[in-house]
Short mmCIF file of C-alpha atoms and ligand atoms in Angstrom, two decimals:
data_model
loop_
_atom_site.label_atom_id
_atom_site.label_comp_id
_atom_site.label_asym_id
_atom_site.label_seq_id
_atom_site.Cartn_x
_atom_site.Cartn_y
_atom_site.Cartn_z
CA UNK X 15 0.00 0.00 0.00
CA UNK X 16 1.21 3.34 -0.80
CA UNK X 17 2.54 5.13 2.06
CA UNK X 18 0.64 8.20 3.42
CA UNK X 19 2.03 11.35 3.36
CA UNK X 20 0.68 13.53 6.78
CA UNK X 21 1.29 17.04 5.65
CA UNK X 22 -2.17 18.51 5.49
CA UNK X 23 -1.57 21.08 3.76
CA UNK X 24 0.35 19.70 0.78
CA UNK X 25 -2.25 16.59 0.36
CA UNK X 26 -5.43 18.96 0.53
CA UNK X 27 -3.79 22.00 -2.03
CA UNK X 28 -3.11 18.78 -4.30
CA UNK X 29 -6.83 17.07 -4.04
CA UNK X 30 -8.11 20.32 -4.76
CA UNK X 31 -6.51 20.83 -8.10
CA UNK X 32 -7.91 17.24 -9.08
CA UNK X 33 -10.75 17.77 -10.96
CA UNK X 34 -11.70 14.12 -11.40
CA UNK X 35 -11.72 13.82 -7.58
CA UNK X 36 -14.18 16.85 -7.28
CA UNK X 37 -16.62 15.62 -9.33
CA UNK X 38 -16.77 12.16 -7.59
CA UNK X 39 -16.79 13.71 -3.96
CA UNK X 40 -19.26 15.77 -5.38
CA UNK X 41 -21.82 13.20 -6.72
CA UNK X 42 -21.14 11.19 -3.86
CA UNK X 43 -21.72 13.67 -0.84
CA UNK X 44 -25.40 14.75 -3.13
CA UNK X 45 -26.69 10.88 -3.06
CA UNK X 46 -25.40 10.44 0.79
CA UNK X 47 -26.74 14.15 1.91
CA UNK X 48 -30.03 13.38 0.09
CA UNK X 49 -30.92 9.79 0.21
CA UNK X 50 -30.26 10.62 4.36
CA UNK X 51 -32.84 13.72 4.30
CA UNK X 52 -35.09 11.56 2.12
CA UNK X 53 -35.08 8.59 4.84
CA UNK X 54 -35.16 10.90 8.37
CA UNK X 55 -37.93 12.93 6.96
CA UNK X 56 -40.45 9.67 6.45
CA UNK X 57 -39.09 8.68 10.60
CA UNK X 58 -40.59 11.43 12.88
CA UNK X 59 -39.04 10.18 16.18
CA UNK X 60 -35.43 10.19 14.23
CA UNK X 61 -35.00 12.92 16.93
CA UNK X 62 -36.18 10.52 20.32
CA UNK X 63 -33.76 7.86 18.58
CA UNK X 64 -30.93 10.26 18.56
CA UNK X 65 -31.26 10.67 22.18
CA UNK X 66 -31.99 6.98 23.10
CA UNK X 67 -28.86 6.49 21.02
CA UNK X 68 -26.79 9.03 23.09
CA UNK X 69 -27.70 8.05 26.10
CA UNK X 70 -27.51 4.14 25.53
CA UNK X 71 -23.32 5.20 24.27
CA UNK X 72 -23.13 6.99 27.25
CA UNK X 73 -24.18 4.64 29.75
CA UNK X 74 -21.95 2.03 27.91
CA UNK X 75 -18.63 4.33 28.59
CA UNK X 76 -19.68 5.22 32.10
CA UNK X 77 -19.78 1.35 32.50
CA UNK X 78 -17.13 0.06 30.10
CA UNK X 79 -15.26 -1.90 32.46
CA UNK X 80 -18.13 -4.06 33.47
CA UNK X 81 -19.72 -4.58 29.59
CA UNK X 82 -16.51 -5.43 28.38
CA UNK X 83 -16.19 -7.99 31.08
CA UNK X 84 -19.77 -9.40 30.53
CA UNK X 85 -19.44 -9.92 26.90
CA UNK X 86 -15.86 -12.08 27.36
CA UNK X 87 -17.90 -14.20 29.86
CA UNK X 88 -20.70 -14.55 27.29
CA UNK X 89 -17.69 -15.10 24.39
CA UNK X 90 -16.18 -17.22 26.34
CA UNK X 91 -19.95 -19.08 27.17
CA UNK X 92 -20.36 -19.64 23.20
CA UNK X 93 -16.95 -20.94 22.62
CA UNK X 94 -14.92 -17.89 21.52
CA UNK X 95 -12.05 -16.55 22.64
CA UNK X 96 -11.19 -13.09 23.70
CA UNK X 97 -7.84 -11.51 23.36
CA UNK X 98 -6.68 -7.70 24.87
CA UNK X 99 -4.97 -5.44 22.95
CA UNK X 100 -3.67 -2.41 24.22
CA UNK X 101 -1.24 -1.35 21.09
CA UNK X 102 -1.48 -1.88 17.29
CA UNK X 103 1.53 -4.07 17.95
CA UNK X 104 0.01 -6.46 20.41
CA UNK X 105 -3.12 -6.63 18.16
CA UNK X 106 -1.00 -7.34 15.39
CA UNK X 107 0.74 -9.84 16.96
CA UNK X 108 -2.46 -12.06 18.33
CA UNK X 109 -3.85 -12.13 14.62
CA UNK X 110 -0.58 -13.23 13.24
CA UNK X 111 -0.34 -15.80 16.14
CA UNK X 112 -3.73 -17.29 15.58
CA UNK X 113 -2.82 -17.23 11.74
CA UNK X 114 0.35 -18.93 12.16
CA UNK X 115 -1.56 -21.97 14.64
CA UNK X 116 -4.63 -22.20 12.14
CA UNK X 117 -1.60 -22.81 9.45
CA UNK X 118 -2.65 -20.01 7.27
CA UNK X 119 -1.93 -19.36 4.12
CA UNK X 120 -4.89 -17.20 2.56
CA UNK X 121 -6.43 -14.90 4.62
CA UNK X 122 -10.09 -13.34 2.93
CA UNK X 123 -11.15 -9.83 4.70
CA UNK X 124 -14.53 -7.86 5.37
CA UNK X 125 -14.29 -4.13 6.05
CA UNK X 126 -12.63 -3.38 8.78
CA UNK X 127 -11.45 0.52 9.75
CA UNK X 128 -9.47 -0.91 13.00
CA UNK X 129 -7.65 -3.44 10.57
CA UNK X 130 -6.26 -0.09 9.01
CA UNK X 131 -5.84 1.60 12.58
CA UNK X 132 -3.53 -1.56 13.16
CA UNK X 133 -1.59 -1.50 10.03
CA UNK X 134 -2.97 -5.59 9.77
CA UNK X 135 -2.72 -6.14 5.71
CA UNK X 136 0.84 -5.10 5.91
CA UNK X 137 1.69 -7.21 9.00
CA UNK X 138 0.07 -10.30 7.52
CA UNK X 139 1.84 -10.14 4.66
CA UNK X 140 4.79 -9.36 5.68
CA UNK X 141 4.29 -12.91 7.37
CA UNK X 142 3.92 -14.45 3.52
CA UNK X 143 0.32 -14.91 4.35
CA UNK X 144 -2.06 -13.68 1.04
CA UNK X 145 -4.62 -11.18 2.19
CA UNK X 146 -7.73 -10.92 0.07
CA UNK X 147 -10.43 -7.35 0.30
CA UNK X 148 -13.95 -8.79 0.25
CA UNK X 149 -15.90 -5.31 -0.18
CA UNK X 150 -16.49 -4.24 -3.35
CA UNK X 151 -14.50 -0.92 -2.41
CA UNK X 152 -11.79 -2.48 -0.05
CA UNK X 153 -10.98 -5.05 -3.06
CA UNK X 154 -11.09 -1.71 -5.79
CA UNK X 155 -8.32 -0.30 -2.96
CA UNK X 156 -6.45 -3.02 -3.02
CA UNK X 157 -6.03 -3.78 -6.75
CA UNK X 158 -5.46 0.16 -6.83
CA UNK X 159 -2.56 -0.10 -4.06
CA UNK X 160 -4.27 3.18 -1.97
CA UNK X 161 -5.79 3.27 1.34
CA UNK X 162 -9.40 3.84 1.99
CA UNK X 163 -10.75 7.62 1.34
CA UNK X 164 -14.46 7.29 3.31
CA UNK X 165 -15.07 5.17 6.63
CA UNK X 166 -18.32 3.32 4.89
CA UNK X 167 -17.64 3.89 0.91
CA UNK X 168 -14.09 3.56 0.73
CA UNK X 169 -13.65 3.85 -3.43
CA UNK X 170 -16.05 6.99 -2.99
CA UNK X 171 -13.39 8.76 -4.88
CA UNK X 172 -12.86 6.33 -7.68
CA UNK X 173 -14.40 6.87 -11.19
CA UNK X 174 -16.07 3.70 -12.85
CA UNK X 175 -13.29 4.14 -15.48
CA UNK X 176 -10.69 4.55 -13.61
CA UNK X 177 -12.17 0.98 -11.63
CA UNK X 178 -12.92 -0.68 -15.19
CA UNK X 179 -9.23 -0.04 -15.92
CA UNK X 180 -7.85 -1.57 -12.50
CA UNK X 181 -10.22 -4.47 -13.00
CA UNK X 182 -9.10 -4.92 -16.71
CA UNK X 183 -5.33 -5.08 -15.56
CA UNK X 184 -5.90 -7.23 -12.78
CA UNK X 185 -8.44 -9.89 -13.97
CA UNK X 186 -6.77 -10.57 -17.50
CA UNK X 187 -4.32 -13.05 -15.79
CA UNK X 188 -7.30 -14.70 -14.99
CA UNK X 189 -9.58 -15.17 -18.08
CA UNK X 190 -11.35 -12.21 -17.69
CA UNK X 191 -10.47 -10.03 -20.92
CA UNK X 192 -13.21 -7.63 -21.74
CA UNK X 193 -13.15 -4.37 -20.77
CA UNK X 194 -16.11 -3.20 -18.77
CA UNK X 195 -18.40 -0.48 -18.75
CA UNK X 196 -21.19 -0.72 -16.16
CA UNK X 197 -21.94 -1.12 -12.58
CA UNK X 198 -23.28 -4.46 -12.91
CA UNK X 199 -20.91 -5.73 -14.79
CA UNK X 200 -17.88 -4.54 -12.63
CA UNK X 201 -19.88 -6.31 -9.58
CA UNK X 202 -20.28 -9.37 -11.32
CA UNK X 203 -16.95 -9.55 -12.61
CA UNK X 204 -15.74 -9.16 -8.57
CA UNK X 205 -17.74 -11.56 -7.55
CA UNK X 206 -16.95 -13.94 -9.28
CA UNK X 207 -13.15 -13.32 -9.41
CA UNK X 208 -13.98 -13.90 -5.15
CA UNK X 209 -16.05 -16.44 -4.76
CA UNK X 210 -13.51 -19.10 -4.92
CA UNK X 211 -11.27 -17.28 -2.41
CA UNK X 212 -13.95 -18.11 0.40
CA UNK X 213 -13.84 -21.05 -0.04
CA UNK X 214 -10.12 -21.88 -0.16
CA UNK X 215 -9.45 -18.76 2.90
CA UNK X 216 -7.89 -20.47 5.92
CA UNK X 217 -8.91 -17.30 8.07
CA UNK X 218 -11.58 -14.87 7.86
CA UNK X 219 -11.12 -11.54 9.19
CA UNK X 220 -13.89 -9.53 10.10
CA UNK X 221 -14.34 -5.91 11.94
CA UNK X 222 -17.20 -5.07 14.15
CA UNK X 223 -20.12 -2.29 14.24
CA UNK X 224 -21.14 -3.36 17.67
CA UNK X 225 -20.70 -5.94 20.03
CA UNK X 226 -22.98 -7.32 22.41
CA UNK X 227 -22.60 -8.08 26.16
CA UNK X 228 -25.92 -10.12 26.46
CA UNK X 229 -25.15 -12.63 24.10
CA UNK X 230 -21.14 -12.21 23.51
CA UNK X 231 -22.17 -11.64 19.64
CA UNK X 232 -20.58 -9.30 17.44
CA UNK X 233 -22.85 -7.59 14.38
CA UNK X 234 -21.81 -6.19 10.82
CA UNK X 235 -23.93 -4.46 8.38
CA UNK X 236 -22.97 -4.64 4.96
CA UNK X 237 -24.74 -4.14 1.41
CA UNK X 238 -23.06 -6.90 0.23
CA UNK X 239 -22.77 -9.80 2.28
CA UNK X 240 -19.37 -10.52 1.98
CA UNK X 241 -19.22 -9.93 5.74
CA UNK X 242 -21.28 -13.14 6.08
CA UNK X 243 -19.04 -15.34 3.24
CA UNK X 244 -16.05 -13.96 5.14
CA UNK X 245 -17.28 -15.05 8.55
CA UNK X 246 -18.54 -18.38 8.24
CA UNK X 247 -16.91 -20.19 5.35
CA UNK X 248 -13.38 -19.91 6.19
CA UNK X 249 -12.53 -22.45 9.42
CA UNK X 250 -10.74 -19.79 11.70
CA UNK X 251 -13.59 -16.57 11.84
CA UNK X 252 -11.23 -13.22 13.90
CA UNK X 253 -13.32 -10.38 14.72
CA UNK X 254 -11.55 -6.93 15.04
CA UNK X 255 -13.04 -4.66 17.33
CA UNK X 256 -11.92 -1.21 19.49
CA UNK X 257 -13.44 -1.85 22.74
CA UNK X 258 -16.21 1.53 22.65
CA UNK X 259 -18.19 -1.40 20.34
CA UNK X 260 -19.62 -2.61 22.80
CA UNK X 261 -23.27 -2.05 23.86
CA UNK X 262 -25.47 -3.69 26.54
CA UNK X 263 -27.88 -5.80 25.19
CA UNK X 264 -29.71 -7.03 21.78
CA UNK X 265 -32.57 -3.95 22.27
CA UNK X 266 -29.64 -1.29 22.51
CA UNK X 267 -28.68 -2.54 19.44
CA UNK X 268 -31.40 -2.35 17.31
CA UNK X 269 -31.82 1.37 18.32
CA UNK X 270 -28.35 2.19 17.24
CA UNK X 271 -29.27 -0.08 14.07
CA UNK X 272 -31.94 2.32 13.37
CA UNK X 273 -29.89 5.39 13.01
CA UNK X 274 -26.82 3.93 11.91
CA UNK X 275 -28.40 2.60 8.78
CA UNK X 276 -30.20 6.12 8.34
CA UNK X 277 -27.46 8.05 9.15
CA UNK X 278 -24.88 6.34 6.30
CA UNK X 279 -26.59 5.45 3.36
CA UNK X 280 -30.15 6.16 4.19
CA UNK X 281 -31.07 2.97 3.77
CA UNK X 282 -33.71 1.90 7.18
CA UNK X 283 -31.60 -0.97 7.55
CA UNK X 284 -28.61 -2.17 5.54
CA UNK X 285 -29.39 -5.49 3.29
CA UNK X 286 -27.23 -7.95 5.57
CA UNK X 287 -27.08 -7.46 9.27
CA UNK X 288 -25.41 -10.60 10.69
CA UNK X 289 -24.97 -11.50 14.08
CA UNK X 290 -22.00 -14.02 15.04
CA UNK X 291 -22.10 -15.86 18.11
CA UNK X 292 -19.28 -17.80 18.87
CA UNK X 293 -17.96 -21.12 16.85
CA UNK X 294 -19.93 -23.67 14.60
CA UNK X 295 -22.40 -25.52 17.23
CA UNK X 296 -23.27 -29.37 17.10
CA UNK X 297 -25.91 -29.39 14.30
CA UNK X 298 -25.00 -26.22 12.64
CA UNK X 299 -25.03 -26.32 9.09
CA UNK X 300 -21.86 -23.85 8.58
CA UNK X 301 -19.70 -21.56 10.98
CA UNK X 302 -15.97 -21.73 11.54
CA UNK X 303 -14.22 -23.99 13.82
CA UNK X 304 -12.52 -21.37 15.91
CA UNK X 305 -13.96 -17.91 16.77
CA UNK X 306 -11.85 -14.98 17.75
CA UNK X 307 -12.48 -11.25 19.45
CA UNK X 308 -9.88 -9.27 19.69
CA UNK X 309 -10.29 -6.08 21.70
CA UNK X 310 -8.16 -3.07 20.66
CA UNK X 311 -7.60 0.04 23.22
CA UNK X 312 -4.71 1.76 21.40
CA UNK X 313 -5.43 5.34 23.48
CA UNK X 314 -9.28 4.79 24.17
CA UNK X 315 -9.18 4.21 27.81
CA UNK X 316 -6.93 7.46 28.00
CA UNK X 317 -10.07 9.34 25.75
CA UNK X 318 -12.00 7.96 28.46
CA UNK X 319 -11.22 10.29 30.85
CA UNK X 320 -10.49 13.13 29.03
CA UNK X 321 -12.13 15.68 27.17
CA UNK X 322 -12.75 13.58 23.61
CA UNK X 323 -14.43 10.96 25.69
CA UNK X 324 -17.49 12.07 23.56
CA UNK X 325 -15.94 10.74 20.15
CA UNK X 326 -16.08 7.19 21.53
CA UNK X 327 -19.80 7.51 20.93
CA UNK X 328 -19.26 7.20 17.44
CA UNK X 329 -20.80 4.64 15.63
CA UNK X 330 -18.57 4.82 12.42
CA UNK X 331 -21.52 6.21 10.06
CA UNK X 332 -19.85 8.62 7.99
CA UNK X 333 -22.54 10.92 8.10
CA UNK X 334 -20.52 13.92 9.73
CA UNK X 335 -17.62 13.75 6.52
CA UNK X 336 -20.82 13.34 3.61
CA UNK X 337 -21.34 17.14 5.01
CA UNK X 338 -18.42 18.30 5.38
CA UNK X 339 -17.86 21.05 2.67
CA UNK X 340 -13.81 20.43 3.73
CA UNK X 341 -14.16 16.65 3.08
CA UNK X 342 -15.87 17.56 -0.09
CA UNK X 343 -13.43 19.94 -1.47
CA UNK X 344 -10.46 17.77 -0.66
CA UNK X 345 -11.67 13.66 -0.02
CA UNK X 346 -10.41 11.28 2.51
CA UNK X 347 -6.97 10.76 1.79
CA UNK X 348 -5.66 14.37 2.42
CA UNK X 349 -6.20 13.78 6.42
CA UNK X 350 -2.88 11.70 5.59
CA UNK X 351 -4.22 8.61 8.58
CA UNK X 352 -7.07 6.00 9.03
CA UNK X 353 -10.30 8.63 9.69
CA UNK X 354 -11.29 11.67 7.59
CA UNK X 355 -13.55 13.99 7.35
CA UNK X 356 -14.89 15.58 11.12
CA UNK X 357 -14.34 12.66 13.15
CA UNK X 358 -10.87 11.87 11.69
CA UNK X 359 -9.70 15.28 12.79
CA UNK X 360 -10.83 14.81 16.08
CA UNK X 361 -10.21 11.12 16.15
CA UNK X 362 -6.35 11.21 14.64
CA UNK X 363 -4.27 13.68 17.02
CA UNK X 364 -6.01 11.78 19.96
CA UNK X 365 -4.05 8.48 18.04
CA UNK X 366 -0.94 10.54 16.54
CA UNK X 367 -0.34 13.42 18.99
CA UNK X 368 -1.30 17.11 17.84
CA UNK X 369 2.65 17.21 16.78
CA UNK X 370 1.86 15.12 13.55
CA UNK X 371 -1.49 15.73 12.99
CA UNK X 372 -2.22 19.17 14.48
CA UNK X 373 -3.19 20.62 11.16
CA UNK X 374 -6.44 18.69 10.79
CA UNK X 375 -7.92 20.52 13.92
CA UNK X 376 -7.39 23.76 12.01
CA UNK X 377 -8.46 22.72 8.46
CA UNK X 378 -12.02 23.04 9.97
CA UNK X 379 -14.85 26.30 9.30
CA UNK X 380 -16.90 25.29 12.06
CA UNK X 381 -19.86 25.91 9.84
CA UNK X 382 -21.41 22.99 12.99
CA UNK X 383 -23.07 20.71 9.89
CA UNK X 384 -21.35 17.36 11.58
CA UNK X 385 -22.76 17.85 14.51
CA UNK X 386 -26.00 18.66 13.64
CA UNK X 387 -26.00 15.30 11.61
CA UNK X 388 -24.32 13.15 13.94
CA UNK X 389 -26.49 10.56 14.96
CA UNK X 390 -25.01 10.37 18.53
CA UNK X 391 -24.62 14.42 19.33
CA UNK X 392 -21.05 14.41 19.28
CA UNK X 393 -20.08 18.24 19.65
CA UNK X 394 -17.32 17.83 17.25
CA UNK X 395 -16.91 21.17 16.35
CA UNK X 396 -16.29 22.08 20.40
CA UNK X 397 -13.53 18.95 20.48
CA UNK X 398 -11.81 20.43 17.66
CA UNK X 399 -11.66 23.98 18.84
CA UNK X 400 -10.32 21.88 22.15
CA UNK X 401 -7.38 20.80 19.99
CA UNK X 402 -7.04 23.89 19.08
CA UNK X 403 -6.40 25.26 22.48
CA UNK X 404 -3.55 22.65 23.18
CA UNK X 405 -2.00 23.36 20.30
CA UNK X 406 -1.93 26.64 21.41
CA UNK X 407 -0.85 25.96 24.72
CA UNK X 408 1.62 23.96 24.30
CA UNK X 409 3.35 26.18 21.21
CA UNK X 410 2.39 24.16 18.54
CA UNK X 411 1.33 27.12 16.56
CA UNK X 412 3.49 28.78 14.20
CA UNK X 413 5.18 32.27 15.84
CA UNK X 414 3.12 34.65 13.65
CA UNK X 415 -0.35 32.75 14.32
CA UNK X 416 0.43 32.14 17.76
CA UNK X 417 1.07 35.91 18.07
CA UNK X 418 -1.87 36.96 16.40
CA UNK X 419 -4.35 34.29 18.70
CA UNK X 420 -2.39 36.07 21.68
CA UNK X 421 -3.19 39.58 20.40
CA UNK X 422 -6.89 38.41 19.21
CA UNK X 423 -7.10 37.26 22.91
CA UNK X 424 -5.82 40.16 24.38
CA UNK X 425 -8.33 42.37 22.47
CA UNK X 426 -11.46 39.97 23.07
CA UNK X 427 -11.39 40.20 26.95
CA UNK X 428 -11.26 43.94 26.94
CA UNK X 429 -14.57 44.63 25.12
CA UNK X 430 -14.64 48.39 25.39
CA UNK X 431 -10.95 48.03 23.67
CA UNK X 432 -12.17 45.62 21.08
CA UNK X 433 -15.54 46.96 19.95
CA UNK X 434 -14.10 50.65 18.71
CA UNK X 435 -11.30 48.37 17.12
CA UNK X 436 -13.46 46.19 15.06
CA UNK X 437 -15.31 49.04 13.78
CA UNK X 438 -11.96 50.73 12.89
CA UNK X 439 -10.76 48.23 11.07
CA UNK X 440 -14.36 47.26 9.04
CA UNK X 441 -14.15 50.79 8.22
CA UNK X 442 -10.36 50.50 7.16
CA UNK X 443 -10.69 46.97 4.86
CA UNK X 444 -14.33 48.50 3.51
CA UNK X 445 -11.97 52.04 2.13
CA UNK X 446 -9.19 49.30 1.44
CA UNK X 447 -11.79 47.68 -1.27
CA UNK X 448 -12.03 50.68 -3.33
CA UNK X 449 -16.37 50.31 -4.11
CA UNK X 450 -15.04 46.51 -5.01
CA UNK X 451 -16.60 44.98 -2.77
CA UNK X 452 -13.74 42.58 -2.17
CA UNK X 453 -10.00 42.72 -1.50
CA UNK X 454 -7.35 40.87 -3.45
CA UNK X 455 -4.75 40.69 -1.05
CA UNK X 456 -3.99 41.56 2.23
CA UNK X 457 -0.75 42.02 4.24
CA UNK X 458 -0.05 38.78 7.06
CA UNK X 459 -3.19 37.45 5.56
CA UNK X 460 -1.37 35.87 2.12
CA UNK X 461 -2.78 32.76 2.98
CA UNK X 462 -6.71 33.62 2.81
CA UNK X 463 -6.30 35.96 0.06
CA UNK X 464 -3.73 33.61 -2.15
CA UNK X 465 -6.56 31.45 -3.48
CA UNK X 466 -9.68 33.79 -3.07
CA UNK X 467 -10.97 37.38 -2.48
CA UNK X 468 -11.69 38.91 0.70
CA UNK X 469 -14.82 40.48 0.61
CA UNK X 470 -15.21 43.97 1.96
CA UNK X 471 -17.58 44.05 5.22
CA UNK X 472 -20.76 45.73 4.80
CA UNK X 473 -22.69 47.71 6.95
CA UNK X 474 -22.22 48.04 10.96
CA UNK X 475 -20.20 45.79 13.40
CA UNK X 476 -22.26 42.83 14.63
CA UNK X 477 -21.78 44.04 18.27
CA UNK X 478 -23.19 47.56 17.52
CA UNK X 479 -26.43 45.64 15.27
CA UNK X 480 -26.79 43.74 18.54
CA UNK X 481 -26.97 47.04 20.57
CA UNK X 482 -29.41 48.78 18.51
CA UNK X 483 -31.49 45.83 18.42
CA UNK X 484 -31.71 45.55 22.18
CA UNK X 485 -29.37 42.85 22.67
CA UNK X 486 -31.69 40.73 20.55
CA UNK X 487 -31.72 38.52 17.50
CA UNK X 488 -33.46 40.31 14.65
S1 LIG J 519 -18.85 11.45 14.45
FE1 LIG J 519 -21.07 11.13 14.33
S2 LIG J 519 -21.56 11.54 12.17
FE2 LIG J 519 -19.32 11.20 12.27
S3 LIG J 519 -19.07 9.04 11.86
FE3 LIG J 519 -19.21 9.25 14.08
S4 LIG J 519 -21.38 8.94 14.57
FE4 LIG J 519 -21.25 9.32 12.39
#
């Protein structure tokens, strides 16, 4: 896989020269934003869900400790086997173990965004084990060599030519020589290109939307149902999972079903919701012989008691980056790590440290449309302006912005200072404009006014329309 580059700002000023990328973030984001509006608007208690669903996530991480403990026992009642993971390396290193046991040589895959947290593909392989993509967009990603741009569509920024080609190069060693044109055809060709790898997969690897402590079962949704192939052909079945997955009981998770399912593809339920309990039973038709959990922490405990504890809510729907006019300007790979969009700038200094990945807090309008859409209230726009204070605290700004925060700071606790200021300086930029309307450049503010206009401010000072209006909205 190609390696990512972190530098924000050099990723994002490339994606947004790319045309072809534009168009297919744009047609993307209009059938997510749409198809979700379509579905909420036909559910008048989406509202009453969204709170059910916060408060059912925030009971779970009051209580981790103890739901994480009742579903090993209930694992462990079925048959499975549980396995802790605090680090990427240690997670790493109990799939490769139960690999190397099972005698693995082919390993098939359902999505999975902690397998990319982990770094897994490239660990497995590196073993000389042959790791095989089951979604439609994983397996695009892989022929393609790139890592995932969108937590549930990750080809979202693939053309179907630019797919038709990868399948054309890839499949011709195989029989397949025509060159295809349509949708159907590119999914049939797939299929059947991976149907035979189920069946001769030693392992399948799986990830988890939630797991549940009642019944020690773990549940994916997928359009596809190569979650289910993946899960119960192959004789060894690992699930992936961080440990926030985890939700009390089988009526918790239908409620977070309900708006997860909305919330992503506004569909009211995804086509293939599959619950996995455990190994194959006496009498069971199919089912692997072994069943695996392991638990990933990798910093989530820490989140737990700190500020970003509200991100571990998340229930991975993608809603929050389909909005995001930043995520649609620039696609998934410019945040450089695992997460885009909203949540991946909140989620990927918590993982990296603000030192690597301090620009993603910043590359943010807070325009509030993520939150508004998030299905579980996360305030994300609040936890990124939180990042933004330790990076300013702890001098991870550049000199000139920290100066100007400091000075912007200074100015906004002295009102009476700051008020005559403001209106100064509309008055200034509006003369500056020249009956324009708009201002071309700007000293110390090259980097707003390189790629677009400034435009002049019109009429008063918001503080003084707030006076006059009695101190109240108009
Ligand atoms: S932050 Fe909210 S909107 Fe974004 S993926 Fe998570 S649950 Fe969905």
């Amino acid at each position: 896989m190609e390696p990512r580059s972190h530098d924000f700002k050099k990723n994002a000023a490339l994606a947004a020269a790319d045309e072809q990328l534009r168009q297919a973030l744009e047609k993307a984001q209009d059938g997510f934003v749409g198809k979700r509006a379509r579905t909420i608007d036909q559910l008048p208690e989406f509202e009453g869900l969204r709170d059910q669903g916060k408060t059912i996530r925030d009971h779970v991480l009051a209580n981790l400790d103890f739901y994480l403990e009742r579903y090993e026992a209930a694992v462990l009642e079925s048959g499975g086997q549980v396995h802790w993971a605090e680090s990427p390396a240690e997670a790493r290193d109990i799939v490769r173990d139960i690999c190397r046991r099972a005698g693995a040589r082919l390993v098939i895959k359902g999505k999975s965004m902690i397998s990319e947290e982990i770094a897994l593909n490239e660990a497995l392989e590196g073993d000389g084990l042959e790791v095989v993509e089951s979604d439609l967009g994983e397996y695009i990603l892989q022929l393609a060599k790139e890592p995932p741009s969108h937590i549930i569509a990750p080809a979202v920024h693939k053309t179907r030519s630019q797919i038709s080609e990868l399948f054309y190069n890839a499949h011709s060693k195989l029989g397949y020589h025509k060159k295809l044109d349509t949708v159907p055809e590119l999914v049939n060709e797939a299929r059947q290109v991976l149907r035979s790898r189920y069946l001769e997969a030693d392992v399948g690897i799986t990830g988890a939307n939630f797991l549940i402590a009642e019944t020690g079962s773990n549940i994916i949704v997928t359009n596809e149902g190569n979650g289910d192939l993946s899960c119960t052909l192959p004789p060894v079945h690992i699930v992936t999972a961080s440990i926030e997955k985890v939700v009390p009981t089988l009526d918790d998770v239908s409620a977070l079903l309900r708006l997860l399912a909305r919330s992503a593809t506004g569909q009211e339920i995804t086509s293939y919701t599959t619950f996995s309990t455990g190994p194959r039973r006496d009498g069971d038709p199919d089912g692997p012989q072994e069943y695996h959990v392991v638990l990933v922490d990798n910093g989530r405990t820490r989140m737990l008691d700190d500020d970003f504890r509200d991100m571990l809510r998340c229930i991975r729907c993608g809603a929050c980056m389909n909005h995001c006019p930043v995520y649609g300007a620039i696609g998934g790979h410019s945040y450089g790590w695992v997460y885009p969009g909203p949540m991946g700038s909140v989620l990927t200094p918590n993982f990296l440290g603000l030192k690597e990945a301090g620009d993603l807090a910043n590359a943010c309008t807070l325009n509030g449309r993520c939150s508004a859409v998030c299905p579980m209230k996360i305030p994300l726009p609040d936890l990124l302006r939180e990042h933004r204070r330790r990076q300013f605290e702890a001098r991870l700004v550049t000199r000139k912005a920290g100066l100007a925060l400091a000075g912007w700071g200074f100015l906004a606790r002295r009102p009476r200072l700051y008020q005559p200021l403001t209106a100064l300086g509309m008055r200034l930029l509006a003369s500056l404009s020249r009956r324009k309307g708009r201002l071309r450049r700007l000293p110390l503010l090259g980097a707003w006014t390189d790629t677009r206009d400034l435009p002049a401010p019109q009429g008063e000072t918001f503080q003084n329309a707030w006076r006059r209006r009695g101190g109240r909205p108009q």
